[in-house]
Amino acid sequence: MGEARQRGGARPGGRSARVQVAVHRAVRELQAKGEPGELTVPTVAAQAGVTPSTIYRRWGSLAQLLSDVAAEKLRPDSEPEDTGSLRGDLRTWLEQYVEEMSSQPGRAMVRDVLGGNQPENAALCSTYLRQQFESIQARALARGETPPSTDVLLDRIVAPMIYRILFTSSVPEVEYFWRLLDDVLEGKPAAQ
Amino acid sequence: MGEARQRGGARPGGRSARVQVAVHRAVRELQAKGEPGELTVPTVAAQAGVTPSTIYRRWGSLAQLLSDVAAEKLRPDSEPEDTGSLRGDLRTWLEQYVEEMSSQPGRAMVRDVLGGNQPENAALCSTYLRQQFESIQARALARGETPPSTDVLLDRIVAPMIYRILFTSSVPEVEYFWRLLDDVLEGKPAAQ
């Protein structure tokens, strides 16, 4: 993401890029304070040192800005850890993912990325996951293991977690998702 | 939902209930026109014959109003069809659900219900699904069949569909989800 996704085709290092960095940082700072009521276009503008109209012109609405910030936060900052086995790699990745996504800020991030009518931000989340799975799959193949396909991992592990984050009041512990993973890896049908 | 869920504890038939009916109807009428730009608090208020401040006072924001309307639309208006078998009941239910949810208005409905920071509306969607599954499960048990649990149906069928509606640009055809259903019913592991 970053420079390539800037609206209006801003040149890296230009004023437009500086505005984006300042406004994104302002949103993160206000979010870190944890007062949702303080997250408005005027307070973000004041914190970033720009005018509210700059934000409206560039992002259209607060929801679109929050969606962009959430998509950037959801970009993984490292490769999935190499634990020496497919099962270990997936369990470790899943533990971190469940911990991050089921936290209060994680749930807000998932909701934010879907807001503002910007399906490309939501699609980006899937792309990031596909890239993480491709790393794990490539390492597994190099070890002579047979990894599950990305569609199977999305349908059987990621989708149930995201569904529960969005549509239910409590998200199960990681053990629940590890069992779903075991069912996939061992080719077992799900418990009825 | 309906009367029982009204904000402010309005009595059925009172002014508050009439305002809710008129405002919900106005949103549906404007949505049916299909011009998203026309869906604003002032246009909804004008269509419903109330003042914008009535809407802000009662719903707080357009997103919260749209979430309420979407939750009401998502309430099933009938029992799942009885086809004479568990497999038939689930396939028929799934066909209708995929058709409804993957349509443009269906996708908008899923996004709307998640907006406005009203997790109780999202939770209501899960509750409606649980009720539909309970009908199908009860009929299956009465026939001597062994139905899958609701958690299995949510994780294996509903979650993958909702995930694809929200996070990918295209939703697979019903045949894809019928295969997921077959895997569950036949106790087969998912294709790798």
Coordinates of C-alpha atoms in Angstrom, one line a residue:
Chain A
M1 CA 0.0 0.0 0.0
G2 CA 1.6 3.3 1.1
E3 CA 2.6 5.6 -1.8
A4 CA 1.1 3.4 -4.5
R5 CA -2.4 3.7 -3.1
Q6 CA -2.5 7.4 -2.5
R7 CA -5.6 9.1 -3.8
G8 CA -5.0 11.7 -6.5
G9 CA -1.8 10.1 -7.6
A10 CA 0.4 12.1 -5.2
R11 CA 4.2 11.9 -5.8
P12 CA 6.1 10.3 -2.9
G13 CA 7.6 13.0 -0.8
G14 CA 5.2 15.7 -2.2
R15 CA 2.8 17.7 -0.1
S16 CA 0.0 15.2 -0.8
A17 CA 2.1 12.4 0.6
R18 CA 3.0 14.4 3.7
V19 CA -0.6 15.2 4.3
Q20 CA -1.5 11.5 4.1
V21 CA 1.2 10.6 6.6
A22 CA 0.2 13.4 9.0
V23 CA -3.5 12.5 8.8
H24 CA -3.0 8.8 9.3
R25 CA -0.7 9.4 12.2
A26 CA -3.3 11.8 13.8
V27 CA -6.0 9.1 13.5
R28 CA -3.7 6.5 15.2
E29 CA -2.9 8.9 18.0
L30 CA -6.5 9.7 18.6
Q31 CA -7.4 6.0 18.5
A32 CA -4.7 5.3 21.0
K33 CA -6.3 7.7 23.4
G34 CA -9.3 5.4 23.3
E35 CA -12.0 8.1 23.3
P36 CA -14.2 7.2 20.2
G37 CA -16.1 10.5 20.6
E38 CA -12.9 12.4 19.9
L39 CA -12.5 10.8 16.5
T40 CA -14.2 13.4 14.3
V41 CA -12.9 15.1 11.1
P42 CA -12.3 18.4 13.0
T43 CA -10.3 16.8 15.8
V44 CA -8.3 14.7 13.3
A45 CA -7.6 17.8 11.2
A46 CA -6.5 19.8 14.3
Q47 CA -4.2 17.0 15.4
A48 CA -2.7 16.7 11.9
G49 CA -2.3 20.4 11.4
V50 CA -4.5 20.5 8.3
T51 CA -8.0 21.9 7.6
P52 CA -11.1 19.8 7.8
S53 CA -11.8 20.6 4.1
T54 CA -8.4 19.0 3.2
I55 CA -9.7 15.8 4.8
Y56 CA -13.1 15.9 3.2
R57 CA -11.5 16.7 -0.2
R58 CA -9.2 13.8 0.0
W59 CA -11.1 11.1 1.8
G60 CA -14.7 12.1 1.4
S61 CA -15.8 11.1 4.9
L62 CA -14.4 10.0 8.3
A63 CA -15.5 6.4 7.5
Q64 CA -13.4 6.3 4.4
L65 CA -10.4 7.7 6.2
L66 CA -10.8 5.1 9.0
S67 CA -11.1 2.4 6.4
D68 CA -7.8 3.4 4.8
V69 CA -6.0 3.6 8.2
A70 CA -7.4 0.2 9.2
A71 CA -6.2 -1.4 5.9
E72 CA -2.8 0.0 6.5
K73 CA -2.7 -1.4 10.0
L74 CA -3.8 -4.8 8.8
R75 CA -0.8 -5.1 6.5
P76 CA 1.5 -7.6 8.1
D77 CA 4.9 -6.2 9.0
S78 CA 6.8 -9.4 8.8
E79 CA 6.8 -12.9 7.3
P80 CA 5.0 -15.6 9.3
E81 CA 7.4 -17.2 11.7
D82 CA 9.3 -20.4 10.5
T83 CA 8.8 -23.0 13.2
G84 CA 10.2 -25.9 11.2
S85 CA 6.9 -27.5 10.3
L86 CA 3.6 -26.8 8.5
R87 CA 1.6 -27.5 11.6
G88 CA 3.8 -25.3 13.8
D89 CA 3.8 -22.4 11.3
L90 CA 0.0 -22.4 11.0
R91 CA -0.6 -22.8 14.8
T92 CA 1.8 -19.9 15.5
W93 CA 0.4 -17.7 12.8
L94 CA -3.2 -18.5 14.0
E95 CA -2.3 -17.8 17.7
Q96 CA -1.1 -14.3 16.8
Y97 CA -3.9 -13.6 14.4
V98 CA -6.6 -14.6 16.9
E99 CA -5.0 -12.6 19.6
E100 CA -4.7 -9.5 17.4
M101 CA -8.2 -9.8 15.8
S102 CA -10.2 -10.6 18.8
S103 CA -8.8 -7.8 20.9
Q104 CA -10.9 -4.6 21.2
P105 CA -8.7 -2.7 18.8
G106 CA -8.6 -5.6 16.4
R107 CA -12.4 -5.9 16.2
A108 CA -12.6 -2.2 15.6
M109 CA -10.1 -2.5 12.8
V110 CA -12.1 -5.2 11.1
R111 CA -15.3 -3.1 11.4
D112 CA -13.4 0.1 10.2
V113 CA -11.9 -1.5 7.1
L114 CA -15.4 -2.5 6.0
G115 CA -16.8 1.0 6.4
G116 CA -16.8 3.9 4.0
N117 CA -17.9 1.9 1.0
Q118 CA -14.4 1.0 -0.1
P119 CA -14.4 -2.6 -1.0
E120 CA -10.8 -2.4 -2.2
N121 CA -9.7 -2.0 1.4
A122 CA -11.6 -5.1 2.4
A123 CA -10.1 -7.0 -0.5
L124 CA -6.7 -5.9 0.5
C125 CA -7.1 -7.9 3.8
S126 CA -7.7 -11.1 1.8
T127 CA -4.7 -10.3 -0.3
Y128 CA -2.5 -9.9 2.8
L129 CA -3.7 -13.2 4.1
R130 CA -3.1 -15.0 0.8
Q131 CA 0.5 -13.7 0.9
Q132 CA 1.1 -14.9 4.4
F133 CA -0.4 -18.3 3.5
E134 CA 1.8 -18.5 0.3
S135 CA 4.9 -18.1 2.5
I136 CA 3.8 -20.9 4.8
Q137 CA 2.8 -23.1 1.8
A138 CA 6.1 -22.5 0.0
R139 CA 8.1 -23.5 3.1
A140 CA 6.0 -26.6 3.6
L141 CA 6.5 -27.7 0.0
A142 CA 10.2 -27.2 0.3
R143 CA 10.1 -29.5 3.4
G144 CA 8.2 -32.1 1.4
E145 CA 4.9 -31.4 3.3
T146 CA 1.5 -31.0 1.6
P147 CA -0.1 -27.7 2.7
P148 CA -3.8 -27.0 2.5
S149 CA -4.9 -24.6 -0.3
T150 CA -5.5 -21.0 0.5
D151 CA -9.2 -21.4 -0.2
V152 CA -9.4 -24.1 2.4
L153 CA -7.6 -22.0 5.0
L154 CA -9.8 -19.0 4.3
D155 CA -13.0 -21.0 4.4
R156 CA -12.2 -23.3 7.3
I157 CA -10.1 -21.1 9.7
V158 CA -10.2 -17.4 8.8
A159 CA -13.9 -17.1 7.8
P160 CA -15.2 -18.7 11.1
M161 CA -13.1 -16.3 13.1
I162 CA -14.0 -13.2 11.2
Y163 CA -17.7 -14.2 11.3
R164 CA -17.6 -14.6 15.0
I165 CA -15.8 -11.3 15.5
L166 CA -18.4 -9.4 13.4
F167 CA -21.6 -11.2 14.2
T168 CA -21.3 -12.6 17.7
S169 CA -20.7 -11.0 21.1
S170 CA -17.8 -13.3 22.1
V171 CA -15.0 -14.8 20.1
P172 CA -13.8 -18.3 21.1
E173 CA -10.3 -18.8 22.5
V174 CA -7.5 -19.9 20.2
E175 CA -8.0 -23.5 21.1
Y176 CA -11.3 -23.5 19.2
F177 CA -9.5 -22.4 16.0
W178 CA -6.6 -24.8 16.6
R179 CA -9.2 -27.6 16.6
L180 CA -10.6 -26.3 13.3
L181 CA -7.0 -26.3 12.0
D182 CA -6.4 -29.8 13.2
D183 CA -9.5 -31.0 11.4
V184 CA -8.1 -29.5 8.2
L185 CA -4.6 -30.9 8.6
E186 CA -5.7 -34.3 9.6
G187 CA -8.4 -34.4 6.9
K188 CA -11.0 -35.1 9.6
P189 CA -14.5 -33.9 9.1
A190 CA -15.7 -31.3 11.6
A191 CA -17.2 -32.5 14.8
Q192 CA -21.0 -32.6 14.4
Chain B
M1 CA -37.7 -7.2 16.6
G2 CA -40.3 -4.6 15.6
E3 CA -42.0 -3.0 18.6
A4 CA -39.9 -4.8 21.2
R5 CA -36.6 -3.3 20.0
Q6 CA -37.7 0.3 19.7
R7 CA -35.3 2.7 21.2
G8 CA -36.7 4.8 24.1
G9 CA -39.2 2.1 25.1
A10 CA -42.0 3.5 22.8
R11 CA -45.4 2.0 23.2
P12 CA -46.7 0.1 20.2
G13 CA -49.2 2.4 18.4
G14 CA -47.8 5.5 20.0
R15 CA -46.2 8.5 18.2
S16 CA -42.8 7.0 18.6
A17 CA -43.8 3.7 17.0
R18 CA -45.4 5.6 14.1
V19 CA -42.2 7.6 13.6
Q20 CA -40.2 4.4 13.5
V21 CA -42.5 2.8 10.9
A22 CA -42.4 6.0 8.7
V23 CA -38.7 6.5 8.9
H24 CA -37.9 2.8 8.1
R25 CA -40.3 2.9 5.2
A26 CA -38.7 6.1 3.9
V27 CA -35.3 4.4 4.0
R28 CA -36.6 1.4 2.1
E29 CA -38.2 3.6 -0.5
L30 CA -35.1 5.6 -1.1
Q31 CA -33.0 2.4 -1.3
A32 CA -35.4 1.0 -3.8
K33 CA -34.7 4.0 -6.0
G34 CA -31.1 2.9 -6.0
E35 CA -29.4 6.3 -5.8
P36 CA -27.0 5.9 -2.8
G37 CA -26.3 9.7 -2.9
E38 CA -30.0 10.4 -2.1
L39 CA -29.8 8.5 1.2
T40 CA -29.0 11.3 3.7
V41 CA -30.7 12.2 6.9
P42 CA -32.4 15.2 5.3
T43 CA -33.8 13.3 2.4
V44 CA -35.0 10.4 4.7
A45 CA -36.6 13.0 7.0
A46 CA -38.4 14.7 4.1
Q47 CA -39.6 11.4 2.7
A48 CA -40.9 10.3 6.1
G49 CA -42.5 13.6 7.0
V50 CA -40.4 14.2 10.1
T51 CA -37.6 16.7 10.9
P52 CA -33.9 15.7 10.6
S53 CA -33.5 16.4 14.3
T54 CA -36.1 13.7 15.1
I55 CA -33.9 11.2 13.2
Y56 CA -30.7 12.4 14.9
R57 CA -32.4 12.3 18.3
R58 CA -33.7 8.8 17.9
W59 CA -30.9 7.1 15.8
G60 CA -27.9 9.2 16.4
S61 CA -26.6 8.9 12.8
L62 CA -27.5 7.6 9.4
A63 CA -25.3 4.6 9.8
Q64 CA -27.2 3.5 12.9
L65 CA -30.6 4.0 11.2
L66 CA -29.4 2.0 8.1
S67 CA -28.1 -0.8 10.5
D68 CA -31.6 -1.0 12.1
V69 CA -33.3 -1.1 8.8
A70 CA -30.9 -3.8 7.6
A71 CA -31.4 -5.9 10.7
E72 CA -35.2 -5.8 10.2
K73 CA -34.8 -6.8 6.5
L74 CA -32.6 -9.7 7.5
R75 CA -35.4 -11.1 9.8
P76 CA -36.7 -14.2 7.9
D77 CA -40.4 -13.9 7.1
S78 CA -41.0 -17.6 7.0
E79 CA -39.8 -21.0 8.2
P80 CA -37.3 -22.8 6.0
E81 CA -39.1 -24.9 3.4
D82 CA -39.8 -28.5 4.3
T83 CA -38.5 -30.7 1.4
G84 CA -38.8 -34.0 3.2
S85 CA -35.1 -34.5 4.0
L86 CA -32.3 -32.8 5.9
R87 CA -30.1 -32.5 2.8
G88 CA -33.0 -31.1 0.8
D89 CA -33.9 -28.6 3.5
L90 CA -30.4 -27.4 3.8
R91 CA -29.8 -27.2 0.1
T92 CA -33.0 -25.3 -0.5
W93 CA -32.3 -22.9 2.4
L94 CA -28.7 -22.4 1.2
E95 CA -29.8 -21.7 -2.4
Q96 CA -32.2 -18.9 -1.3
Y97 CA -29.6 -17.5 1.2
V98 CA -26.8 -17.3 -1.3
E99 CA -29.1 -15.8 -3.9
E100 CA -30.3 -13.1 -1.5
M101 CA -27.0 -12.4 0.2
S102 CA -24.8 -12.3 -2.9
S103 CA -27.1 -9.9 -4.8
Q104 CA -26.1 -6.2 -4.8
P105 CA -28.9 -5.3 -2.2
G106 CA -27.9 -8.3 -0.1
R107 CA -24.3 -7.3 0.1
A108 CA -25.3 -3.8 1.0
M109 CA -27.6 -5.2 3.7
V110 CA -24.7 -7.2 5.3
R111 CA -22.4 -4.1 5.2
D112 CA -25.2 -1.8 6.6
V113 CA -26.0 -4.1 9.5
L114 CA -22.4 -3.9 10.6
G115 CA -22.3 -0.1 10.5
G116 CA -23.2 2.4 13.1
N117 CA -21.5 0.7 16.0
Q118 CA -24.5 -1.4 16.9
P119 CA -23.2 -4.9 17.6
E120 CA -26.7 -6.0 18.8
N121 CA -27.9 -5.7 15.2
A122 CA -25.1 -7.9 13.9
A123 CA -25.8 -10.4 16.7
L124 CA -29.4 -10.5 15.7
C125 CA -28.4 -11.9 12.2
S126 CA -26.7 -14.8 13.9
T127 CA -29.8 -15.3 16.1
Y128 CA -32.1 -15.4 13.0
L129 CA -29.8 -18.0 11.4
R130 CA -29.8 -20.1 14.6
Q131 CA -33.6 -20.1 14.6
Q132 CA -33.8 -21.2 11.0
F133 CA -31.3 -24.0 11.6
E134 CA -33.2 -25.1 14.7
S135 CA -36.3 -25.6 12.6
I136 CA -34.4 -27.7 10.1
Q137 CA -32.7 -29.6 12.9
A138 CA -35.9 -30.4 14.7
R139 CA -37.5 -31.7 11.5
A140 CA -34.5 -33.8 10.8
L141 CA -34.5 -35.3 14.3
A142 CA -38.2 -36.1 13.9
R143 CA -37.4 -38.0 10.7
G144 CA -34.7 -39.9 12.5
E145 CA -31.9 -38.0 10.7
T146 CA -28.8 -36.7 12.5
P147 CA -28.4 -33.0 11.7
P148 CA -25.1 -31.1 12.0
S149 CA -24.8 -28.7 14.9
T150 CA -25.5 -25.0 14.5
D151 CA -21.8 -24.2 15.2
V152 CA -20.8 -26.5 12.4
L153 CA -23.3 -24.9 10.0
L154 CA -22.2 -21.4 10.9
D155 CA -18.4 -22.2 10.7
R156 CA -18.5 -24.4 7.5
I157 CA -21.3 -22.8 5.4
V158 CA -22.4 -19.4 6.6
A159 CA -19.0 -18.0 7.6
P160 CA -17.3 -18.7 4.2
M161 CA -20.1 -17.1 2.4
I162 CA -20.2 -14.0 4.5
Y163 CA -16.4 -13.7 4.4
R164 CA -16.5 -13.8 0.6
I165 CA -19.3 -11.2 0.5
L166 CA -17.4 -8.8 2.7
F167 CA -13.8 -9.3 1.8
T168 CA -13.6 -10.4 -1.8
S169 CA -14.9 -8.9 -5.0
S170 CA -16.8 -11.9 -6.3
V171 CA -18.9 -14.4 -4.5
P172 CA -18.9 -18.0 -5.7
E173 CA -22.0 -19.6 -7.2
V174 CA -24.3 -21.7 -5.0
E175 CA -22.6 -24.9 -6.3
Y176 CA -19.5 -24.0 -4.3
F177 CA -21.5 -23.7 -1.1
W178 CA -23.4 -26.9 -1.9
R179 CA -20.1 -28.7 -2.0
L180 CA -19.2 -27.3 1.4
L181 CA -22.5 -28.6 2.6
D182 CA -21.9 -32.0 1.1
D183 CA -18.5 -32.2 2.9
V184 CA -20.3 -31.5 6.2
L185 CA -23.2 -33.9 5.6
E186 CA -21.0 -36.7 4.3
G187 CA -18.4 -36.2 7.0
K188 CA -15.8 -35.7 4.3
P189 CA -12.8 -33.4 5.0
A190 CA -12.6 -30.4 2.7
A191 CA -10.8 -30.7 -0.6
Q192 CA -7.2 -29.7 -0.1

